[in-house]
XYZ file of C-alpha atoms in Angstrom:
384
model
C 0.000 0.000 0.000
C 1.360 3.418 -0.947
C 1.992 6.240 1.529
C -0.878 8.204 -0.050
C -3.258 5.275 0.340
C -2.187 4.838 3.967
C -2.712 8.545 4.677
C -6.123 8.522 3.016
C -7.117 5.427 4.966
C -5.977 7.034 8.221
C -7.886 10.222 7.440
C -11.039 8.261 6.674
C -10.587 6.289 9.877
C -10.178 9.473 11.909
C -13.291 10.990 10.373
C -15.250 7.836 11.104
C -14.018 7.789 14.697
C -14.881 11.493 15.084
C -18.385 10.887 13.803
C -18.901 7.853 16.027
C -17.617 9.771 19.039
C -19.951 12.690 18.337
C -22.894 10.327 18.080
C -22.204 8.315 21.187
C -20.690 10.882 23.536
C -22.858 11.600 26.559
C -22.386 15.143 27.868
C -24.022 17.178 30.656
C -26.078 19.249 28.257
C -28.203 21.936 29.902
C -31.830 21.204 30.702
C -34.516 23.842 31.021
C -36.250 22.271 34.014
C -35.528 24.110 37.266
C -33.100 26.500 35.556
C -33.297 30.283 35.659
C -32.639 32.096 32.387
C -29.165 33.253 33.429
C -28.232 29.602 34.007
C -29.444 28.636 30.539
C -27.204 31.227 28.839
C -24.152 31.131 31.137
C -21.080 33.302 30.751
C -17.592 31.755 30.650
C -18.950 28.208 30.625
C -16.739 25.631 28.983
C -18.177 23.933 25.918
C -19.605 20.619 27.111
C -20.700 19.169 23.772
C -19.049 18.939 20.352
C -20.332 21.986 18.439
C -18.360 22.065 15.200
C -19.064 25.228 13.209
C -21.084 26.931 15.960
C -20.299 30.377 17.343
C -17.936 30.268 20.364
C -20.577 31.589 22.770
C -22.658 28.417 22.460
C -21.652 25.660 24.862
C -24.269 23.046 23.913
C -27.354 22.739 21.697
C -29.802 23.862 24.411
C -27.665 26.935 25.098
C -27.699 27.612 21.338
C -31.464 27.523 20.826
C -32.309 29.431 24.022
C -29.576 32.055 23.655
C -30.031 32.861 19.965
C -33.827 33.031 20.376
C -33.337 35.514 23.219
C -30.861 37.596 21.222
C -33.129 37.827 18.188
C -36.460 38.391 19.938
C -35.630 40.050 23.276
C -32.414 41.922 22.492
C -33.819 42.825 19.051
C -30.732 41.616 17.178
C -32.919 40.543 14.278
C -29.895 40.624 11.981
C -28.576 37.494 13.695
C -31.031 35.635 11.486
C -28.491 36.097 8.675
C -25.878 34.090 10.585
C -28.321 31.636 12.189
C -30.495 30.657 9.192
C -29.442 29.473 5.757
C -30.409 31.682 2.821
C -32.778 28.984 1.543
C -34.271 27.936 4.880
C -37.834 26.657 4.869
C -40.181 27.537 7.734
C -43.465 25.657 7.967
C -46.418 26.796 10.033
C -50.118 26.081 10.084
C -50.894 29.282 8.159
C -48.426 28.879 5.297
C -44.780 28.300 4.429
C -41.820 30.689 4.312
C -39.106 29.817 1.812
C -36.323 32.352 2.295
C -34.264 33.868 5.078
C -35.391 37.374 4.120
C -39.002 36.367 4.672
C -38.049 35.122 8.135
C -36.529 38.550 8.855
C -39.679 40.306 7.632
C -41.986 38.066 9.677
C -39.895 38.618 12.817
C -39.944 42.405 12.369
C -43.722 42.425 11.917
C -44.283 40.441 15.102
C -41.946 42.663 17.083
C -43.800 45.729 15.847
C -47.151 44.351 17.023
C -45.967 43.090 20.417
C -42.832 44.978 21.501
C -43.328 43.940 25.132
C -43.589 40.228 24.398
C -41.219 37.886 26.210
C -40.742 34.294 25.127
C -39.689 32.104 28.029
C -38.098 28.736 27.343
C -40.267 26.071 28.945
C -38.593 22.963 27.499
C -36.007 21.981 24.926
C -35.996 18.349 23.814
C -33.400 17.389 21.231
C -31.354 14.750 19.452
C -28.507 14.587 16.930
C -24.906 15.777 16.911
C -22.601 18.274 15.225
C -21.695 15.862 12.419
C -25.139 14.774 11.233
C -26.950 17.860 12.514
C -29.129 18.609 15.532
C -32.907 18.556 15.935
C -34.477 20.650 18.702
C -38.081 20.960 19.894
C -38.374 24.245 21.802
C -41.520 24.896 23.849
C -41.938 28.605 24.597
C -44.418 30.359 26.864
C -44.942 33.880 25.523
C -46.490 36.774 27.403
C -46.919 40.461 26.702
C -49.340 43.236 25.769
C -50.868 44.402 22.501
C -49.706 48.028 22.368
C -49.061 48.833 18.701
C -51.030 48.987 15.425
C -50.469 45.891 13.313
C -52.101 43.486 10.893
C -54.493 42.766 13.772
C -55.754 46.350 13.781
C -55.591 48.998 16.465
C -53.870 48.108 19.763
C -56.175 46.790 22.466
C -53.640 47.174 25.314
C -54.736 43.773 26.583
C -52.264 41.303 28.035
C -51.824 37.750 26.779
C -50.089 34.455 27.491
C -49.684 31.794 24.805
C -47.662 28.711 23.967
C -45.535 28.043 20.883
C -43.379 25.102 19.848
C -40.595 25.546 17.299
C -38.859 22.451 15.924
C -35.546 23.206 14.195
C -33.023 21.288 12.117
C -29.584 22.820 12.651
C -26.119 22.287 11.200
C -23.005 24.377 11.957
C -24.809 27.289 13.604
C -27.550 27.589 10.974
C -31.186 26.528 11.034
C -32.105 25.165 7.638
C -35.604 23.857 8.343
C -38.142 24.857 10.999
C -41.706 23.978 11.998
C -43.595 26.485 14.174
C -46.979 25.922 15.812
C -48.543 28.733 17.867
C -51.861 28.926 19.692
C -53.029 31.945 17.714
C -56.714 31.427 18.488
C -55.961 31.814 22.183
C -53.946 34.970 21.468
C -56.702 36.607 19.421
C -59.374 35.768 21.981
C -57.288 37.202 24.811
C -56.853 40.395 22.789
C -60.628 40.613 22.307
C -60.418 40.485 18.509
C -62.949 39.098 16.030
C -61.443 35.691 15.281
C -63.996 34.954 12.551
C -62.986 38.093 10.643
C -59.282 37.458 11.204
C -59.623 33.906 9.873
C -61.484 35.230 6.828
C -58.784 37.838 6.181
C -56.098 35.165 6.415
C -58.006 32.939 4.005
C -58.669 35.797 1.573
C -54.969 36.660 1.485
C -54.124 33.079 0.544
C -57.047 32.899 -1.892
C -55.959 36.066 -3.717
C -52.485 34.557 -4.134
C -54.042 31.579 -5.889
C -53.742 29.051 -3.079
C -56.447 26.408 -2.730
C -56.804 23.419 -0.423
C -56.224 20.178 -2.287
C -58.882 17.528 -1.797
C -56.969 14.256 -1.587
C -59.857 11.928 -0.777
C -59.023 8.983 1.456
C -56.353 9.845 4.023
C -55.120 6.251 4.384
C -56.040 5.828 8.048
C -58.451 3.205 6.723
C -57.780 1.369 3.481
C -61.163 0.783 1.948
C -63.092 -1.386 4.417
C -60.114 -2.506 6.489
C -59.745 -1.459 10.139
C -56.825 0.810 11.152
C -53.319 -0.620 11.017
C -52.399 -2.547 14.148
C -49.105 -0.726 14.684
C -47.587 2.671 13.870
C -44.389 3.242 11.897
C -41.807 2.430 14.558
C -38.896 3.395 12.298
C -39.227 6.966 13.602
C -38.257 5.831 17.116
C -34.699 5.966 18.454
C -35.387 4.210 21.774
C -37.795 1.842 23.486
C -39.517 4.761 25.233
C -40.077 6.570 21.937
C -41.469 3.390 20.362
C -43.743 2.938 23.371
C -45.094 6.492 23.069
C -45.719 6.074 19.328
C -47.645 2.892 20.085
C -49.783 4.635 22.726
C -50.647 7.559 20.465
C -51.493 5.318 17.507
C -53.798 3.290 19.731
C -55.588 6.397 21.023
C -55.756 8.593 17.906
C -55.939 6.176 14.985
C -57.590 3.141 16.554
C -59.866 5.394 18.657
C -59.165 3.344 21.791
C -59.521 6.225 24.211
C -59.818 3.830 27.116
C -56.065 3.417 26.665
C -55.681 6.795 28.405
C -56.324 5.221 31.806
C -53.488 2.738 31.162
C -50.797 5.135 29.956
C -51.573 8.423 31.744
C -51.004 8.849 35.474
C -54.158 9.394 37.522
C -52.882 12.869 38.484
C -51.696 13.823 34.984
C -51.529 17.519 34.135
C -52.671 18.475 30.633
C -51.532 21.794 29.129
C -53.419 22.334 25.884
C -54.613 24.737 23.184
C -56.593 27.839 24.215
C -54.275 27.877 27.250
C -56.257 25.164 28.999
C -54.728 23.742 32.167
C -56.534 20.543 33.140
C -55.951 17.618 35.481
C -56.706 13.917 35.513
C -57.369 11.172 32.999
C -60.948 12.280 32.315
C -59.751 15.666 31.074
C -57.245 14.019 28.717
C -59.973 11.786 27.295
C -62.363 14.712 26.832
C -59.833 17.000 25.133
C -58.607 14.220 22.860
C -62.217 13.453 21.941
C -62.749 17.148 21.206
C -60.093 17.097 18.483
C -61.035 13.707 17.031
C -64.722 14.625 17.218
C -64.208 17.701 15.010
C -62.306 15.594 12.465
C -63.846 12.125 12.889
C -62.251 10.777 9.704
C -58.858 12.211 10.688
C -55.616 10.271 10.359
C -53.033 11.086 13.040
C -49.528 10.867 11.550
C -46.294 11.343 13.533
C -43.563 13.175 11.630
C -40.685 13.172 14.117
C -39.941 12.015 17.653
C -37.016 12.654 20.004
C -36.408 12.329 23.734
C -34.020 13.108 26.576
C -33.599 11.690 30.071
C -35.013 14.239 32.497
C -33.120 15.417 35.559
C -36.457 15.472 37.372
C -36.716 11.742 36.686
C -38.142 9.839 33.742
C -37.922 10.948 30.107
C -39.135 13.972 28.151
C -40.468 13.085 24.685
C -41.296 15.480 21.821
C -43.556 14.459 18.925
C -44.267 16.518 15.810
C -47.431 15.340 14.073
C -50.169 16.183 11.601
C -53.818 15.178 11.530
C -55.628 15.164 8.211
C -59.327 14.786 7.516
C -62.513 16.812 7.196
C -64.569 19.100 9.441
C -67.429 16.656 9.985
C -68.161 17.137 13.681
C -69.145 19.830 16.179
C -66.647 21.497 18.487
C -64.639 24.709 18.854
C -65.122 25.452 15.134
C -68.910 25.329 15.324
C -71.260 23.624 12.890
C -69.562 21.021 10.625
C -68.733 22.386 7.183
C -67.249 19.322 5.493
C -64.140 21.298 4.572
C -60.767 19.575 4.459
C -58.547 20.244 7.490
C -54.855 19.696 8.108
C -53.827 20.142 11.726
C -50.142 20.689 12.481
C -49.407 19.793 16.085
C -46.566 19.505 18.583
C -46.718 17.444 21.776
C -44.289 17.176 24.676
C -44.653 14.371 27.209
C -43.042 13.639 30.556
C -42.981 9.872 31.034
C -42.168 8.485 34.497
C -42.306 4.786 35.362
C -44.209 3.985 32.188
C -46.881 6.670 32.701
C -47.412 10.123 31.200
C -47.444 12.588 34.099
C -47.469 15.790 31.991
C -48.572 16.569 28.435
C -48.111 19.856 26.586
C -49.866 19.969 23.217
C -50.064 22.912 20.804
C -52.225 23.225 17.695
C -54.092 26.215 16.325
C -57.875 26.474 15.990
C -57.440 29.792 14.140
C -55.459 28.078 11.386
C -58.192 25.450 11.092
C -60.867 28.146 10.879
C -58.869 29.905 8.142
C -58.754 26.623 6.186
C -62.529 26.372 6.430
C -62.871 29.945 5.152
C -60.479 29.221 2.287
C -62.502 26.184 1.272
C -65.697 28.209 1.354
C -64.137 30.931 -0.807
C -63.134 28.270 -3.322
C -66.680 26.902 -3.357
C -68.047 30.382 -4.009
C -65.575 30.794 -6.870
C -66.637 27.506 -8.408
């Protein structure tokens, strides 16, 4: 073997070892639980996790997502988006998709104009990945503030608000290149005292005038013809036994409609933190709120898109699931009388699993986005 071949082989071996080390190394990465903000963005902390290509100030992936979010939104360094997002980043939300970094800058500026007093407090960060293959983070934020400025929502109401948002990001070498954001906008608008029906119509009309229409896809594949639902979910998304277990539970409840499963997998004293800023307790509340969503979309197929988890320093495991639910507005509920319009719900759920039971669930999806979809479908029907 030549010297060149030996050198190339050694280099390849080193790269392989570096990648393996990055994947398997267990580091004391920060956790949001029981941490004050100043502890989450520490000064002069040694880097505790391989962070190739990241700015020197970031010591681990949780530090990165909490600190850069704070800098952009609270310190108003909106220009950091240019060094923290790729030029061709894609940002998905329930109201549409953003395809460029400049659009992300514009959207951020508009939100800051409307709510200059808003503060977004990190509630949880659940993540997986490494600096070689890329990181994935699921960042639950509790936002609070006051509506003090004119905006796309009209004149300021000076009312206060508290809402929840989850942002899932794919990150490589300091830059977010794909992001999913789900916010409880219906709760926000109601707290501000605004006409949610008119706002949903305006959102739909804006999309309609741009030529967007909902695509009717027919059968959503939860049921194939006259067959019952599939016995098992797609376990290939799972990275651990706990993640596979959670996927199995959710498939049983949402797709097989076995809501009695709740009593087996949720603790009797479970706390449920849901859309419209609901804070509920006990298994009965979980069953009722789950029924409320399924009941509005009784033909809906619940489809997990991503799952990740971390051991929790409070005990047990925190699990984050990004999902969509697709079907039609065929039942009564928060959206009123059934319209038959197609609905696509984008949702994010965080679970705290202890001793095989869910003791806390945070779930975010947006009734305002669903109402806008109904309005868009009705506009299309009028056009036809």
